[in-house]
Amino acid sequence: MKKMIRIAAMLLIVGVTSNAIAQELPQPSPKAKVEQRIGLTDVTVEYSRPSVKGREIFGKLVPDDKLWRAGANKNTLITFTDDVKVGGQAIVAGTYSMFVIPSTTNPEWTVIFNSEIDGWGDGKYDKANDVLTVGAEPKNIVKQESMQFSFDNLKDNSGDLILSWDKKAIVLSIEVDVEKKAWKNIKNAMAQATDKNKASVYRNAAKYTASSKKKLKEGLGWINESIKAKEYWYSYWVKADVQHAMGDNAGAIESAKKAIELGEAGAKEKGKPFGYKENLEKAMAEYK
């Protein structure tokens, strides 16, 4: 009897599980996720995408001057892996729910970032949990059938987050402190450098000083340490870039010549031409 009860219980569990699996069906507003790295900061938006489906959206389906979840179903969530500025205002790293108050009469829509992230729509919204509120001017666009978050105008230290649906779009500028994180990463990498990777770690650090045009004196010391750890043709090219950024064009040309010399020697050993000679010669022309 007990055995029959156990078997019946197991069958019941299997039946419930099977039914749960069978319940997964296409959703009117499917889940979506968009990720973008801006500089060294990752920004992620997780949301559900409603579609127009012939309806009048702003001012009707999405009422004027009322809180909107900026999507469908659960809260729209946005995550920043570092402190950033949105619309010129600071917000610390973390995950936030995102709400919008659209308007067909006001020149700006209101965008709200809130610390309550486990809600359905605006059901758990509490103004006391607002972390940041910014304005965004709506723009007219070609019809976007399914609501969409996207990124554009990407630079090392900034990018735009765009929310578009139907015939309207808003743009939120996101600024990141890429240099602060880059210098921190350089410091950490150097502190952890081993004999095996020291040459590449110090070379990468020096390369950043040349591209950023900052801490060039330190960069020259780092590339010399890299070459001391392991002599390599590309390291001399980086040294040339650092010297050029410092205004030492004669030194840059000599370093570039050394890069060609080592590159050709290494390529000859492999029975191949040195593919970067032309690039280095162009660099030398710029140094002059």
XYZ file of C-alpha atoms in Angstrom:
288
model
C 0.000 0.000 0.000
C 2.784 2.416 0.960
C 4.582 1.549 -2.252
C 1.486 2.415 -4.300
C 1.165 5.760 -2.460
C 4.802 6.626 -3.255
C 4.307 5.767 -6.925
C 1.154 7.882 -7.070
C 2.982 10.809 -5.476
C 5.813 10.531 -7.975
C 3.376 10.471 -10.867
C 1.654 13.544 -9.478
C 4.987 15.422 -9.279
C 5.884 14.414 -12.845
C 2.462 15.526 -14.038
C 2.734 18.917 -12.339
C 6.246 19.433 -13.750
C 5.130 18.471 -17.250
C 2.194 20.858 -17.047
C 4.493 23.662 -15.880
C 6.777 23.096 -18.856
C 3.812 23.017 -21.225
C 2.689 26.422 -19.902
C 5.643 28.198 -21.521
C 4.074 29.951 -24.486
C 4.901 32.935 -26.740
C 4.385 36.259 -24.953
C 2.791 39.396 -26.447
C 5.702 41.429 -25.044
C 8.760 39.140 -25.140
C 11.747 39.586 -22.879
C 14.756 41.445 -24.261
C 18.230 42.344 -23.095
C 20.729 44.787 -24.555
C 24.294 45.217 -23.308
C 26.889 47.810 -24.227
C 30.373 48.588 -23.017
C 31.090 52.316 -22.846
C 34.774 52.846 -22.232
C 35.374 50.247 -19.528
C 31.856 50.327 -18.063
C 29.133 47.807 -18.943
C 25.547 49.041 -19.221
C 22.739 46.471 -19.424
C 19.005 47.000 -19.952
C 16.540 44.146 -19.347
C 12.946 44.745 -20.384
C 9.878 43.404 -22.180
C 9.017 44.666 -25.680
C 5.395 45.630 -26.330
C 4.314 46.286 -29.925
C 2.060 48.943 -31.414
C -0.375 46.522 -33.102
C -2.370 49.347 -34.623
C -3.001 51.079 -31.299
C -2.552 54.725 -30.384
C 0.373 54.641 -27.976
C 1.429 57.896 -26.332
C -1.418 59.867 -24.887
C -3.753 56.855 -24.892
C -2.330 53.344 -24.272
C 0.482 55.077 -22.362
C -1.355 57.956 -20.658
C -0.006 61.483 -20.493
C 1.826 62.607 -17.366
C 1.555 59.241 -15.612
C 4.205 56.755 -14.516
C 5.041 54.153 -17.176
C 7.257 51.102 -16.670
C 9.147 51.833 -19.929
C 8.195 48.459 -21.297
C 5.779 45.747 -20.227
C 5.377 43.109 -17.519
C 8.054 43.350 -14.809
C 10.138 46.443 -14.069
C 12.527 47.537 -16.760
C 15.967 47.189 -15.177
C 19.189 49.022 -15.985
C 22.588 48.068 -14.576
C 25.815 50.098 -14.463
C 29.025 48.309 -13.465
C 30.642 51.611 -12.453
C 29.551 55.020 -11.255
C 28.307 57.040 -14.247
C 26.485 60.225 -15.149
C 23.107 60.051 -16.859
C 21.906 63.276 -18.409
C 24.782 65.009 -16.651
C 23.774 63.756 -13.184
C 25.710 61.232 -11.107
C 24.418 57.776 -10.232
C 26.415 55.065 -8.465
C 27.089 51.590 -9.828
C 24.206 49.174 -9.391
C 20.885 47.964 -10.765
C 17.815 50.194 -10.904
C 14.245 50.022 -12.146
C 13.568 52.574 -14.845
C 10.329 54.495 -15.284
C 9.230 57.198 -17.707
C 6.531 59.857 -17.455
C 5.674 60.734 -21.074
C 3.768 63.841 -22.100
C 2.289 65.107 -25.326
C 2.187 68.668 -23.970
C 5.403 69.161 -21.975
C 8.675 69.700 -23.885
C 10.416 67.023 -21.800
C 9.588 63.549 -20.564
C 10.692 62.567 -17.063
C 12.953 59.529 -16.641
C 13.239 58.004 -13.173
C 15.764 55.533 -11.763
C 14.467 53.783 -8.654
C 16.131 51.396 -6.195
C 13.147 48.975 -5.990
C 13.949 46.355 -8.621
C 11.575 43.499 -7.795
C 8.215 44.735 -8.995
C 5.568 44.168 -11.640
C 5.050 47.328 -13.619
C 4.707 50.259 -11.245
C 3.059 48.140 -8.530
C 5.900 48.564 -6.042
C 6.907 52.065 -7.094
C 7.598 54.429 -4.205
C 8.901 57.915 -4.885
C 10.949 57.638 -1.681
C 13.139 55.097 -3.509
C 13.910 57.399 -6.450
C 17.662 57.645 -6.949
C 17.798 59.908 -9.988
C 15.352 61.912 -12.097
C 16.333 63.449 -15.437
C 14.534 65.100 -18.322
C 14.631 63.928 -21.931
C 13.185 65.719 -24.944
C 11.078 63.403 -27.138
C 11.940 63.289 -30.825
C 9.837 62.260 -33.802
C 11.086 59.122 -35.543
C 10.118 56.694 -38.279
C 7.643 54.236 -36.757
C 9.201 51.638 -34.444
C 6.688 48.788 -34.176
C 8.195 47.001 -31.150
C 9.543 49.108 -28.304
C 13.328 49.094 -28.259
C 16.304 50.163 -26.182
C 19.506 50.693 -28.138
C 22.881 52.433 -27.885
C 24.488 54.902 -30.269
C 27.158 57.623 -30.539
C 29.698 55.538 -28.629
C 32.958 57.148 -27.542
C 35.627 56.189 -25.016
C 33.918 58.156 -22.275
C 30.270 58.446 -23.349
C 27.372 56.950 -25.249
C 23.633 57.439 -25.787
C 20.885 55.131 -24.541
C 17.849 55.413 -26.814
C 14.284 54.367 -26.011
C 12.130 54.278 -29.138
C 8.558 53.177 -29.715
C 5.878 54.033 -32.225
C 6.862 57.477 -33.567
C 8.710 58.809 -30.519
C 12.182 58.387 -29.057
C 14.112 59.803 -26.129
C 17.884 59.885 -25.775
C 19.793 59.661 -22.491
C 23.490 60.550 -22.482
C 25.699 58.299 -20.349
C 29.133 59.509 -19.292
C 31.811 57.269 -17.782
C 35.132 58.060 -16.118
C 37.160 55.780 -18.345
C 40.531 57.287 -17.430
C 40.048 56.775 -13.706
C 39.324 53.098 -14.249
C 42.086 52.681 -16.839
C 44.761 54.065 -14.489
C 43.410 51.874 -11.693
C 43.584 48.824 -13.969
C 47.147 49.721 -14.951
C 48.183 50.039 -11.316
C 46.589 46.710 -10.407
C 48.075 44.913 -13.414
C 51.565 46.163 -12.614
C 51.222 45.139 -8.979
C 50.317 41.619 -10.102
C 52.791 41.360 -12.996
C 55.017 38.282 -13.139
C 58.265 37.647 -14.960
C 56.208 35.864 -17.602
C 53.855 38.762 -18.454
C 55.759 41.833 -17.279
C 56.808 42.826 -20.794
C 53.234 42.906 -22.132
C 51.738 44.487 -18.986
C 54.212 47.373 -19.002
C 53.951 47.775 -22.778
C 50.142 48.037 -22.607
C 50.445 50.651 -19.851
C 52.920 52.678 -21.899
C 50.688 52.431 -24.966
C 47.835 53.993 -22.995
C 49.988 56.948 -21.971
C 50.747 57.593 -25.636
C 47.082 57.408 -26.696
C 45.830 59.497 -23.761
C 48.767 61.945 -23.929
C 49.049 61.727 -20.135
C 51.761 60.484 -17.732
C 54.151 60.261 -20.673
C 57.278 60.359 -18.510
C 55.997 57.339 -16.600
C 55.062 55.734 -19.911
C 58.605 56.067 -21.227
C 59.907 54.397 -18.067
C 57.344 51.609 -18.402
C 58.187 50.834 -22.029
C 61.889 50.756 -21.179
C 61.080 48.261 -18.400
C 59.086 46.225 -20.906
C 61.976 46.123 -23.368
C 64.342 45.226 -20.557
C 62.109 42.284 -19.629
C 61.768 41.133 -23.251
C 62.969 42.777 -26.432
C 60.259 42.712 -29.076
C 59.721 44.729 -32.247
C 56.260 45.976 -31.258
C 57.607 47.335 -27.956
C 59.882 49.666 -29.903
C 56.899 50.884 -31.914
C 55.115 51.722 -28.658
C 58.260 53.471 -27.447
C 58.289 55.482 -30.668
C 54.677 56.570 -30.055
C 55.489 57.624 -26.488
C 58.542 59.582 -27.622
C 56.540 61.265 -30.373
C 53.844 62.270 -27.861
C 56.615 63.772 -25.695
C 57.920 65.785 -28.639
C 61.057 63.687 -29.124
C 60.604 62.977 -32.828
C 64.252 62.085 -33.429
C 64.076 59.465 -30.697
C 60.763 58.213 -32.085
C 62.272 57.673 -35.526
C 65.198 55.720 -34.064
C 62.822 53.515 -32.084
C 60.702 52.897 -35.181
C 63.820 51.903 -37.140
C 64.694 49.462 -34.362
C 61.171 48.042 -34.569
C 61.607 47.425 -38.311
C 65.017 45.855 -37.757
C 63.726 43.398 -35.157
C 60.522 42.741 -37.083
C 62.340 41.889 -40.289
C 64.812 39.657 -38.445
C 62.010 37.730 -36.768
C 60.034 37.404 -39.996
C 63.134 36.206 -41.879
C 63.621 33.382 -39.396
C 60.090 32.228 -40.184
C 60.611 32.632 -43.922
C 57.978 35.358 -44.161
C 57.977 39.079 -45.031
C 57.547 41.591 -42.219
C 53.994 42.786 -42.706
C 54.221 45.940 -40.582
C 57.169 47.610 -42.261
C 54.984 49.899 -44.365
C 52.949 50.929 -41.313
C 56.081 51.798 -39.400
C 57.467 53.792 -42.311
C 54.223 55.785 -42.415
C 54.550 56.357 -38.685
C 58.098 57.663 -39.165
C 56.826 60.070 -41.809
C 54.325 61.392 -39.260
C 57.048 61.709 -36.614
C 58.980 63.988 -38.932
